[in-house]
Amino acid sequence: MNSHIKRLTSLAQYNIALTHLLAQCIKSGASLGFNTCNNTQPLSAYWEAVDMQLTSRMFLGYFCDNTLVGCVHYTRCLKPNGVHRAEVEKLLVHPQYQRQGIASALMQSLECEATKQGIELLILDTQTGDNSEKFYQTSNYIKCGEIPHFVRDSNGLFFSTSYYFKKLLSTS
């Protein structure tokens, strides 16, 4: 299998693949800001909005045999006192490709690119108790807090979200 990570500067040609990837991750139980994926229009609209904001974002796609099976992006802080930080968003790996090191490869590439761009601090959030917490902890992200009652699932149940950060090596 031929696999590689590619920086994407436009998402338009990948909208269908990204929408499918997001839908499959939601179906597998991931908390990604959407309660259901029965209607893919909001998922597609999400990627369209991300595409229009790529000037402040860095987006990586993971491809296996030219099929997009994973992605991650970060958004730089645009405030003058926060240009050294970025927020990691939507680390996704298709359920059929999980547990193969793809998430780790994406995060390592993201951190490398962030360092090259002078970003020294990455932050992220994830649903408390989700499997992703173990992944981020193993990847040396530090949990710095938890907000209760933060998200609601399709059944109306509330869940907390956990916040993580990682200081990157400075390039200066």
CSV table of N, CA and C in Angstrom, one decimal, residues 1-169:
chain,number,residue,atom,x,y,z
A,1,MET,N,0.8,-1.2,0.0
A,1,MET,CA,0.0,0.0,0.0
A,1,MET,C,0.9,1.2,0.0
A,2,ASN,N,0.6,2.2,-0.9
A,2,ASN,CA,1.3,3.4,-1.0
A,2,ASN,C,0.6,4.5,-0.2
A,3,SER,N,1.3,5.0,0.8
A,3,SER,CA,0.7,6.0,1.7
A,3,SER,C,1.6,7.2,1.8
A,4,HIS,N,0.9,8.4,2.0
A,4,HIS,CA,1.7,9.6,2.1
A,4,HIS,C,0.8,10.7,2.7
A,5,ILE,N,1.5,11.7,3.3
A,5,ILE,CA,0.8,12.8,3.9
A,5,ILE,C,1.1,14.0,2.9
A,6,LYS,N,0.0,14.8,2.7
A,6,LYS,CA,0.1,15.9,1.7
A,6,LYS,C,-0.5,17.1,2.4
A,7,ARG,N,0.1,18.2,2.2
A,7,ARG,CA,-0.5,19.5,2.7
A,7,ARG,C,-1.5,19.9,1.6
A,8,LEU,N,-2.7,20.2,2.0
A,8,LEU,CA,-3.7,20.6,1.1
A,8,LEU,C,-3.9,22.2,1.2
A,9,THR,N,-3.9,22.8,0.1
A,9,THR,CA,-4.0,24.2,0.0
A,9,THR,C,-5.4,24.6,-0.5
A,10,SER,N,-6.2,23.7,-0.9
A,10,SER,CA,-7.6,23.9,-1.3
A,10,SER,C,-8.3,22.5,-1.0
A,11,LEU,N,-9.5,22.7,-0.5
A,11,LEU,CA,-10.3,21.5,-0.1
A,11,LEU,C,-11.4,21.1,-1.1
A,12,ALA,N,-11.6,22.0,-2.0
A,12,ALA,CA,-12.8,21.8,-2.9
A,12,ALA,C,-12.8,20.5,-3.6
A,13,GLN,N,-11.6,20.0,-4.1
A,13,GLN,CA,-11.6,18.8,-4.8
A,13,GLN,C,-11.7,17.6,-3.9
A,14,TYR,N,-11.6,17.8,-2.6
A,14,TYR,CA,-11.6,16.7,-1.6
A,14,TYR,C,-12.9,16.8,-0.8
A,15,ASN,N,-13.8,17.7,-1.1
A,15,ASN,CA,-15.0,17.9,-0.2
A,15,ASN,C,-15.8,16.6,-0.1
A,16,ILE,N,-16.0,15.8,-1.1
A,16,ILE,CA,-16.8,14.6,-1.0
A,16,ILE,C,-16.1,13.6,-0.1
A,17,ALA,N,-14.8,13.4,-0.3
A,17,ALA,CA,-14.0,12.5,0.5
A,17,ALA,C,-13.9,12.9,2.0
A,18,LEU,N,-13.8,14.2,2.2
A,18,LEU,CA,-13.7,14.7,3.6
A,18,LEU,C,-15.1,14.6,4.3
A,19,THR,N,-16.2,14.8,3.5
A,19,THR,CA,-17.5,14.6,4.1
A,19,THR,C,-17.7,13.2,4.4
A,20,HIS,N,-17.3,12.3,3.6
A,20,HIS,CA,-17.5,10.8,3.8
A,20,HIS,C,-16.6,10.5,5.1
A,21,LEU,N,-15.4,10.9,5.1
A,21,LEU,CA,-14.5,10.7,6.3
A,21,LEU,C,-15.1,11.1,7.6
A,22,LEU,N,-15.6,12.3,7.6
A,22,LEU,CA,-16.3,12.9,8.8
A,22,LEU,C,-17.5,12.1,9.2
A,23,ALA,N,-18.3,11.7,8.2
A,23,ALA,CA,-19.5,10.9,8.5
A,23,ALA,C,-19.2,9.6,9.1
A,24,GLN,N,-18.1,8.9,8.5
A,24,GLN,CA,-17.8,7.6,9.0
A,24,GLN,C,-17.2,7.7,10.5
A,25,CYS,N,-16.5,8.8,10.8
A,25,CYS,CA,-16.0,8.9,12.1
A,25,CYS,C,-17.1,9.2,13.1
A,26,ILE,N,-18.1,10.0,12.7
A,26,ILE,CA,-19.3,10.3,13.5
A,26,ILE,C,-20.0,9.0,13.8
A,27,LYS,N,-20.2,8.2,12.7
A,27,LYS,CA,-21.0,6.9,12.8
A,27,LYS,C,-20.3,6.0,13.8
A,28,SER,N,-18.9,6.1,13.9
A,28,SER,CA,-18.2,5.2,14.8
A,28,SER,C,-18.2,5.7,16.2
A,29,GLY,N,-18.9,6.8,16.5
A,29,GLY,CA,-19.0,7.3,17.8
A,29,GLY,C,-18.2,8.5,18.2
A,30,ALA,N,-17.4,9.0,17.3
A,30,ALA,CA,-16.5,10.2,17.6
A,30,ALA,C,-17.4,11.4,17.8
A,31,SER,N,-17.0,12.2,18.8
A,31,SER,CA,-17.6,13.5,19.1
A,31,SER,C,-16.9,14.6,18.3
A,32,LEU,N,-17.5,15.0,17.2
A,32,LEU,CA,-16.8,16.0,16.3
A,32,LEU,C,-17.5,17.2,16.0
A,33,GLY,N,-18.5,17.6,16.9
A,33,GLY,CA,-19.2,18.8,16.7
A,33,GLY,C,-20.6,18.6,16.0
A,34,PHE,N,-20.8,17.3,15.6
A,34,PHE,CA,-22.1,17.0,14.9
A,34,PHE,C,-22.7,15.8,15.7
A,35,ASN,N,-24.1,15.9,15.9
A,35,ASN,CA,-24.8,14.8,16.6
A,35,ASN,C,-25.0,13.6,15.7
A,36,THR,N,-25.3,13.8,14.4
A,36,THR,CA,-25.6,12.7,13.5
A,36,THR,C,-25.0,13.1,12.2
A,37,CYS,N,-25.0,12.1,11.3
A,37,CYS,CA,-24.5,12.3,10.0
A,37,CYS,C,-25.6,11.8,8.9
A,38,ASN,N,-26.8,11.8,9.4
A,38,ASN,CA,-27.9,11.3,8.5
A,38,ASN,C,-28.0,12.3,7.3
A,39,ASN,N,-27.8,13.6,7.5
A,39,ASN,CA,-27.8,14.6,6.4
A,39,ASN,C,-26.4,15.1,6.3
A,40,THR,N,-25.8,14.8,5.2
A,40,THR,CA,-24.3,15.1,5.0
A,40,THR,C,-24.2,16.6,4.6
A,41,GLN,N,-25.2,17.3,4.3
A,41,GLN,CA,-25.1,18.7,3.8
A,41,GLN,C,-24.4,19.6,4.9
A,42,PRO,N,-24.7,19.5,6.2
A,42,PRO,CA,-24.0,20.3,7.2
A,42,PRO,C,-22.5,19.9,7.2
A,43,LEU,N,-22.2,18.6,7.0
A,43,LEU,CA,-20.8,18.2,7.0
A,43,LEU,C,-20.0,18.8,5.8
A,44,SER,N,-20.6,18.7,4.7
A,44,SER,CA,-20.0,19.3,3.5
A,44,SER,C,-19.9,20.8,3.6
A,45,ALA,N,-20.9,21.5,4.2
A,45,ALA,CA,-20.8,22.9,4.5
A,45,ALA,C,-19.7,23.3,5.4
A,46,TYR,N,-19.4,22.4,6.4
A,46,TYR,CA,-18.3,22.6,7.3
A,46,TYR,C,-17.0,22.7,6.5
A,47,TRP,N,-16.8,21.7,5.6
A,47,TRP,CA,-15.5,21.7,4.9
A,47,TRP,C,-15.4,22.9,3.9
A,48,GLU,N,-16.5,23.3,3.4
A,48,GLU,CA,-16.5,24.5,2.5
A,48,GLU,C,-16.1,25.7,3.4
A,49,ALA,N,-16.6,25.8,4.6
A,49,ALA,CA,-16.2,27.0,5.5
A,49,ALA,C,-14.7,26.9,5.8
A,50,VAL,N,-14.2,25.7,6.1
A,50,VAL,CA,-12.8,25.5,6.4
A,50,VAL,C,-11.9,25.9,5.2
A,51,ASP,N,-12.4,25.5,4.0
A,51,ASP,CA,-11.7,25.8,2.7
A,51,ASP,C,-11.5,27.3,2.6
A,52,MET,N,-12.5,28.1,2.9
A,52,MET,CA,-12.5,29.6,2.7
A,52,MET,C,-11.5,30.2,3.8
A,53,GLN,N,-11.2,29.5,4.8
A,53,GLN,CA,-10.3,30.1,5.9
A,53,GLN,C,-8.9,29.5,5.9
A,54,LEU,N,-8.5,28.9,4.8
A,54,LEU,CA,-7.2,28.2,4.7
A,54,LEU,C,-6.0,29.1,4.9
A,55,THR,N,-6.2,30.4,4.8
A,55,THR,CA,-5.1,31.4,5.0
A,55,THR,C,-4.6,31.4,6.4
A,56,SER,N,-5.5,31.1,7.4
A,56,SER,CA,-5.1,31.0,8.8
A,56,SER,C,-5.0,29.6,9.3
A,57,ARG,N,-5.1,28.6,8.4
A,57,ARG,CA,-5.1,27.2,8.7
A,57,ARG,C,-4.0,26.5,8.0
A,58,MET,N,-3.6,25.4,8.5
A,58,MET,CA,-2.6,24.5,7.9
A,58,MET,C,-3.3,23.1,7.9
A,59,PHE,N,-3.5,22.5,6.7
A,59,PHE,CA,-4.3,21.3,6.6
A,59,PHE,C,-3.5,20.2,6.0
A,60,LEU,N,-3.5,19.0,6.6
A,60,LEU,CA,-2.8,17.9,6.1
A,60,LEU,C,-3.8,16.7,5.8
A,61,GLY,N,-3.6,16.1,4.7
A,61,GLY,CA,-4.4,14.9,4.4
A,61,GLY,C,-3.5,13.7,4.4
A,62,TYR,N,-4.0,12.5,4.8
A,62,TYR,CA,-3.3,11.3,4.8
A,62,TYR,C,-3.9,10.4,3.7
A,63,PHE,N,-3.2,10.0,2.7
A,63,PHE,CA,-3.7,9.2,1.6
A,63,PHE,C,-3.1,7.8,1.6
A,64,CYS,N,-3.9,6.8,1.3
A,64,CYS,CA,-3.5,5.4,1.1
A,64,CYS,C,-4.0,5.1,-0.3
A,65,ASP,N,-3.0,4.8,-1.2
A,65,ASP,CA,-3.4,4.5,-2.6
A,65,ASP,C,-4.3,5.6,-3.2
A,66,ASN,N,-3.9,6.9,-3.0
A,66,ASN,CA,-4.7,8.0,-3.5
A,66,ASN,C,-6.1,8.2,-2.9
A,67,THR,N,-6.4,7.5,-1.8
A,67,THR,CA,-7.7,7.7,-1.2
A,67,THR,C,-7.4,8.4,0.1
A,68,LEU,N,-8.2,9.5,0.4
A,68,LEU,CA,-8.0,10.2,1.6
A,68,LEU,C,-8.6,9.4,2.8
A,69,VAL,N,-7.8,9.1,3.7
A,69,VAL,CA,-8.3,8.2,4.9
A,69,VAL,C,-8.0,8.9,6.2
A,70,GLY,N,-7.4,10.1,6.2
A,70,GLY,CA,-7.2,10.8,7.4
A,70,GLY,C,-6.9,12.3,7.2
A,71,CYS,N,-7.1,13.1,8.2
A,71,CYS,CA,-6.7,14.5,8.1
A,71,CYS,C,-6.6,15.1,9.4
A,72,VAL,N,-6.0,16.3,9.4
A,72,VAL,CA,-5.9,17.1,10.6
A,72,VAL,C,-5.6,18.5,10.2
A,73,HIS,N,-6.0,19.5,10.9
A,73,HIS,CA,-5.6,20.9,10.6
A,73,HIS,C,-5.5,21.7,11.9
A,74,TYR,N,-4.8,22.8,11.8
A,74,TYR,CA,-4.8,23.7,12.9
A,74,TYR,C,-5.1,25.1,12.4
A,75,THR,N,-5.6,25.9,13.3
A,75,THR,CA,-5.9,27.3,13.0
A,75,THR,C,-5.0,28.2,13.9
A,76,ARG,N,-4.3,29.0,13.2
A,76,ARG,CA,-3.4,30.0,13.9
A,76,ARG,C,-4.2,31.0,14.7
A,77,CYS,N,-3.7,31.4,15.8
A,77,CYS,CA,-4.3,32.5,16.5
A,77,CYS,C,-3.9,33.8,15.8
A,78,LEU,N,-4.9,34.7,15.5
A,78,LEU,CA,-4.6,35.9,14.7
A,78,LEU,C,-4.4,37.1,15.6
A,79,LYS,N,-4.6,36.9,16.9
A,79,LYS,CA,-4.4,38.1,17.8
A,79,LYS,C,-2.9,38.3,17.9
A,80,PRO,N,-2.5,39.6,18.0
A,80,PRO,CA,-1.1,39.9,18.0
A,80,PRO,C,-0.3,39.3,19.2
A,81,ASN,N,-1.0,39.1,20.3
A,81,ASN,CA,-0.3,38.5,21.5
A,81,ASN,C,-0.4,36.9,21.5
A,82,GLY,N,-1.0,36.4,20.4
A,82,GLY,CA,-1.1,34.9,20.4
A,82,GLY,C,-0.6,34.3,19.1
A,83,VAL,N,0.2,35.0,18.3
A,83,VAL,CA,0.6,34.4,17.0
A,83,VAL,C,1.5,33.2,17.2
A,84,HIS,N,1.9,32.9,18.4
A,84,HIS,CA,2.8,31.8,18.7
A,84,HIS,C,2.0,30.5,18.9
A,85,ARG,N,0.7,30.6,18.9
A,85,ARG,CA,-0.1,29.4,19.2
A,85,ARG,C,-1.1,29.1,18.1
A,86,ALA,N,-1.6,27.8,18.1
A,86,ALA,CA,-2.6,27.4,17.1
A,86,ALA,C,-3.4,26.3,17.8
A,87,GLU,N,-4.7,26.2,17.3
A,87,GLU,CA,-5.6,25.2,17.8
A,87,GLU,C,-5.7,24.0,16.8
A,88,VAL,N,-5.5,22.8,17.3
A,88,VAL,CA,-5.6,21.6,16.5
A,88,VAL,C,-7.1,21.3,16.3
A,89,GLU,N,-7.5,21.0,15.1
A,89,GLU,CA,-8.9,20.7,14.9
A,89,GLU,C,-9.0,19.5,14.0
A,90,LYS,N,-10.1,18.7,14.2
A,90,LYS,CA,-10.5,17.6,13.4
A,90,LYS,C,-9.4,16.6,13.0
A,91,LEU,N,-8.8,16.0,14.0
A,91,LEU,CA,-7.9,14.9,13.7
A,91,LEU,C,-8.9,13.7,13.4
A,92,LEU,N,-8.9,13.3,12.1
A,92,LEU,CA,-9.8,12.2,11.7
A,92,LEU,C,-9.0,11.1,11.0
A,93,VAL,N,-9.4,9.9,11.4
A,93,VAL,CA,-8.9,8.7,10.6
A,93,VAL,C,-10.1,7.8,10.4
A,94,HIS,N,-10.3,7.4,9.1
A,94,HIS,CA,-11.4,6.5,8.8
A,94,HIS,C,-11.3,5.3,9.7
A,95,PRO,N,-12.5,4.9,10.2
A,95,PRO,CA,-12.5,3.7,11.1
A,95,PRO,C,-11.8,2.5,10.6
A,96,GLN,N,-11.8,2.2,9.3
A,96,GLN,CA,-11.2,1.0,8.7
A,96,GLN,C,-9.6,1.1,8.8
A,97,TYR,N,-9.1,2.3,9.0
A,97,TYR,CA,-7.7,2.6,8.9
A,97,TYR,C,-7.1,2.9,10.3
A,98,GLN,N,-7.9,2.9,11.4
A,98,GLN,CA,-7.5,3.2,12.7
A,98,GLN,C,-6.5,2.1,13.2
A,99,ARG,N,-5.7,2.5,14.2
A,99,ARG,CA,-4.8,1.7,14.9
A,99,ARG,C,-3.6,1.2,13.9
A,100,GLN,N,-3.3,2.1,13.0
A,100,GLN,CA,-2.2,1.8,12.0
A,100,GLN,C,-1.2,2.8,12.1
A,101,GLY,N,-1.2,3.8,13.1
A,101,GLY,CA,-0.2,4.8,13.2
A,101,GLY,C,-0.5,6.1,12.4
A,102,ILE,N,-1.7,6.1,11.7
A,102,ILE,CA,-2.0,7.3,10.9
A,102,ILE,C,-2.2,8.5,11.7
A,103,ALA,N,-2.9,8.5,12.8
A,103,ALA,CA,-3.1,9.6,13.7
A,103,ALA,C,-1.8,10.2,14.2
A,104,SER,N,-0.9,9.2,14.6
A,104,SER,CA,0.4,9.7,15.1
A,104,SER,C,1.2,10.3,14.0
A,105,ALA,N,1.2,9.8,12.8
A,105,ALA,CA,1.9,10.3,11.7
A,105,ALA,C,1.4,11.7,11.3
A,106,LEU,N,0.1,11.9,11.3
A,106,LEU,CA,-0.5,13.2,11.1
A,106,LEU,C,-0.1,14.2,12.1
A,107,MET,N,-0.2,13.8,13.4
A,107,MET,CA,0.1,14.8,14.4
A,107,MET,C,1.6,15.1,14.4
A,108,GLN,N,2.5,14.2,14.1
A,108,GLN,CA,3.9,14.5,14.0
A,108,GLN,C,4.2,15.4,12.9
A,109,SER,N,3.6,15.2,11.8
A,109,SER,CA,3.7,16.1,10.6
A,109,SER,C,3.2,17.5,10.9
A,110,LEU,N,2.0,17.6,11.6
A,110,LEU,CA,1.4,18.8,12.0
A,110,LEU,C,2.3,19.6,12.9
A,111,GLU,N,2.9,18.9,13.9
A,111,GLU,CA,3.8,19.6,14.9
A,111,GLU,C,5.1,20.1,14.2
A,112,CYS,N,5.6,19.3,13.2
A,112,CYS,CA,6.8,19.7,12.5
A,112,CYS,C,6.5,21.0,11.6
A,113,GLU,N,5.3,21.0,10.9
A,113,GLU,CA,5.0,22.1,10.1
A,113,GLU,C,4.7,23.3,11.0
A,114,ALA,N,4.1,23.1,12.2
A,114,ALA,CA,3.8,24.2,13.1
A,114,ALA,C,5.1,24.8,13.6
A,115,THR,N,6.1,24.0,13.9
A,115,THR,CA,7.4,24.5,14.4
A,115,THR,C,8.1,25.3,13.3
A,116,LYS,N,8.0,24.9,12.1
A,116,LYS,CA,8.6,25.6,10.9
A,116,LYS,C,7.9,27.0,10.8
A,117,GLN,N,6.7,27.1,11.1
A,117,GLN,CA,5.9,28.3,11.0
A,117,GLN,C,6.0,29.2,12.2
A,118,GLY,N,6.9,28.8,13.2
A,118,GLY,CA,7.1,29.6,14.4
A,118,GLY,C,6.0,29.4,15.5
A,119,ILE,N,5.2,28.4,15.3
A,119,ILE,CA,4.2,28.1,16.4
A,119,ILE,C,4.9,27.3,17.5
A,120,GLU,N,4.7,27.8,18.7
A,120,GLU,CA,5.4,27.2,19.8
A,120,GLU,C,4.4,26.5,20.8
A,121,LEU,N,3.1,26.7,20.6
A,121,LEU,CA,2.1,26.1,21.5
A,121,LEU,C,0.9,25.6,20.7
A,122,LEU,N,0.6,24.3,20.9
A,122,LEU,CA,-0.7,23.8,20.3
A,122,LEU,C,-1.7,23.5,21.4
A,123,ILE,N,-2.9,23.8,21.1
A,123,ILE,CA,-4.0,23.5,22.0
A,123,ILE,C,-5.1,22.7,21.3
A,124,LEU,N,-5.8,22.0,22.1
A,124,LEU,CA,-6.9,21.2,21.5
A,124,LEU,C,-7.9,20.8,22.5
A,125,ASP,N,-9.1,20.4,22.1
A,125,ASP,CA,-10.1,19.9,23.1
A,125,ASP,C,-10.7,18.6,22.5
A,126,THR,N,-11.2,17.8,23.4
A,126,THR,CA,-11.8,16.5,23.0
A,126,THR,C,-12.8,16.1,24.1
A,127,GLN,N,-13.7,15.3,23.7
A,127,GLN,CA,-14.8,14.9,24.7
A,127,GLN,C,-14.1,14.1,25.8
A,128,THR,N,-14.4,14.5,27.1
A,128,THR,CA,-13.9,13.8,28.2
A,128,THR,C,-14.3,12.3,28.2
A,129,GLY,N,-13.3,11.4,28.4
A,129,GLY,CA,-13.6,10.0,28.4
A,129,GLY,C,-13.5,9.4,27.1
A,130,ASP,N,-13.4,10.1,26.0
A,130,ASP,CA,-13.2,9.6,24.7
A,130,ASP,C,-11.9,8.9,24.5
A,131,ASN,N,-11.8,7.9,23.6
A,131,ASN,CA,-10.5,7.2,23.4
A,131,ASN,C,-9.4,8.2,23.0
A,132,SER,N,-9.8,9.3,22.4
A,132,SER,CA,-8.8,10.3,21.9
A,132,SER,C,-8.0,10.8,23.1
A,133,GLU,N,-8.5,10.8,24.3
A,133,GLU,CA,-7.8,11.3,25.4
A,133,GLU,C,-6.5,10.5,25.6
A,134,LYS,N,-6.6,9.2,25.6
A,134,LYS,CA,-5.4,8.4,25.7
A,134,LYS,C,-4.4,8.7,24.6
A,135,PHE,N,-4.9,8.8,23.4
A,135,PHE,CA,-4.0,9.1,22.3
A,135,PHE,C,-3.2,10.4,22.6
A,136,TYR,N,-3.9,11.5,22.9
A,136,TYR,CA,-3.2,12.8,23.2
A,136,TYR,C,-2.3,12.7,24.3
A,137,GLN,N,-2.6,12.0,25.4
A,137,GLN,CA,-1.7,11.8,26.5
A,137,GLN,C,-0.5,11.1,26.1
A,138,THR,N,-0.6,10.0,25.3
A,138,THR,CA,0.5,9.3,24.8
A,138,THR,C,1.4,10.1,23.9
A,139,SER,N,0.8,11.1,23.2
A,139,SER,CA,1.5,12.0,22.3
A,139,SER,C,2.1,13.2,23.1
A,140,ASN,N,2.1,13.1,24.4
A,140,ASN,CA,2.7,14.2,25.2
A,140,ASN,C,1.9,15.5,25.3
A,141,TYR,N,0.6,15.4,25.1
A,141,TYR,CA,-0.2,16.6,25.3
A,141,TYR,C,-0.6,16.5,26.8
A,142,ILE,N,-0.7,17.7,27.4
A,142,ILE,CA,-1.0,17.8,28.8
A,142,ILE,C,-2.4,18.3,29.0
A,143,LYS,N,-3.1,17.6,29.8
A,143,LYS,CA,-4.5,18.0,30.1
A,143,LYS,C,-4.5,19.1,31.1
A,144,CYS,N,-5.1,20.2,30.8
A,144,CYS,CA,-5.1,21.4,31.6
A,144,CYS,C,-6.4,21.8,32.2
A,145,GLY,N,-7.4,21.0,31.9
A,145,GLY,CA,-8.7,21.4,32.4
A,145,GLY,C,-9.9,20.6,31.7
A,146,GLU,N,-11.0,20.8,32.4
A,146,GLU,CA,-12.2,20.1,31.9
A,146,GLU,C,-13.4,21.0,32.1
A,147,ILE,N,-14.3,21.1,31.2
A,147,ILE,CA,-15.5,21.9,31.3
A,147,ILE,C,-16.7,21.0,31.3
A,148,PRO,N,-17.5,20.9,32.4
A,148,PRO,CA,-18.6,20.1,32.4
A,148,PRO,C,-19.8,20.6,31.5
A,149,HIS,N,-20.7,19.7,31.1
A,149,HIS,CA,-21.9,20.2,30.4
A,149,HIS,C,-21.6,20.9,29.1
A,150,PHE,N,-20.5,20.5,28.4
A,150,PHE,CA,-20.0,21.3,27.3
A,150,PHE,C,-20.7,21.0,26.0
A,151,VAL,N,-20.9,19.7,25.7
A,151,VAL,CA,-21.6,19.2,24.5
A,151,VAL,C,-22.8,18.3,24.8
A,152,ARG,N,-23.7,18.3,23.9
A,152,ARG,CA,-24.9,17.4,24.0
A,152,ARG,C,-24.9,16.5,22.8
A,153,ASP,N,-25.2,15.2,23.1
A,153,ASP,CA,-25.3,14.2,22.0
A,153,ASP,C,-26.7,14.2,21.5
A,154,SER,N,-27.0,13.4,20.5
A,154,SER,CA,-28.3,13.3,19.8
A,154,SER,C,-29.4,12.9,20.7
A,155,ASN,N,-29.1,12.3,21.9
A,155,ASN,CA,-30.1,11.9,22.8
A,155,ASN,C,-30.3,12.9,23.9
A,156,GLY,N,-29.6,14.0,23.8
A,156,GLY,CA,-29.8,15.1,24.8
A,156,GLY,C,-28.9,15.0,26.0
A,157,LEU,N,-28.0,14.0,26.0
A,157,LEU,CA,-27.1,13.8,27.2
A,157,LEU,C,-25.9,14.8,27.1
A,158,PHE,N,-25.5,15.3,28.2
A,158,PHE,CA,-24.4,16.3,28.2
A,158,PHE,C,-23.1,15.6,28.6
A,159,PHE,N,-22.0,16.1,28.0
A,159,PHE,CA,-20.7,15.5,28.3
A,159,PHE,C,-19.7,16.7,28.5
A,160,SER,N,-18.7,16.4,29.2
A,160,SER,CA,-17.6,17.4,29.5
A,160,SER,C,-16.7,17.3,28.3
A,161,THR,N,-15.9,18.4,28.2
A,161,THR,CA,-14.8,18.4,27.2
A,161,THR,C,-13.5,18.7,28.0
A,162,SER,N,-12.4,18.1,27.5
A,162,SER,CA,-11.1,18.2,28.2
A,162,SER,C,-10.2,19.1,27.3
A,163,TYR,N,-9.4,19.9,27.9
A,163,TYR,CA,-8.5,20.8,27.1
A,163,TYR,C,-7.1,20.3,27.3
A,164,TYR,N,-6.3,20.3,26.2
A,164,TYR,CA,-4.9,19.8,26.2
A,164,TYR,C,-4.0,20.9,25.6
A,165,PHE,N,-2.7,20.8,25.9
A,165,PHE,CA,-1.8,21.7,25.2
A,165,PHE,C,-0.5,20.9,25.1
A,166,LYS,N,0.4,21.4,24.2
A,166,LYS,CA,1.7,20.9,24.0
A,166,LYS,C,2.6,22.0,23.6
A,167,LYS,N,3.7,22.2,24.3
A,167,LYS,CA,4.7,23.2,24.0
A,167,LYS,C,5.6,22.5,23.0
A,168,LEU,N,5.9,23.2,21.9
A,168,LEU,CA,6.8,22.7,20.8
A,168,LEU,C,8.1,23.4,21.0
A,169,LEU,N,9.1,22.8,20.4
A,169,LEU,CA,10.5,23.4,20.5
A,169,LEU,C,10.5,24.7,19.7
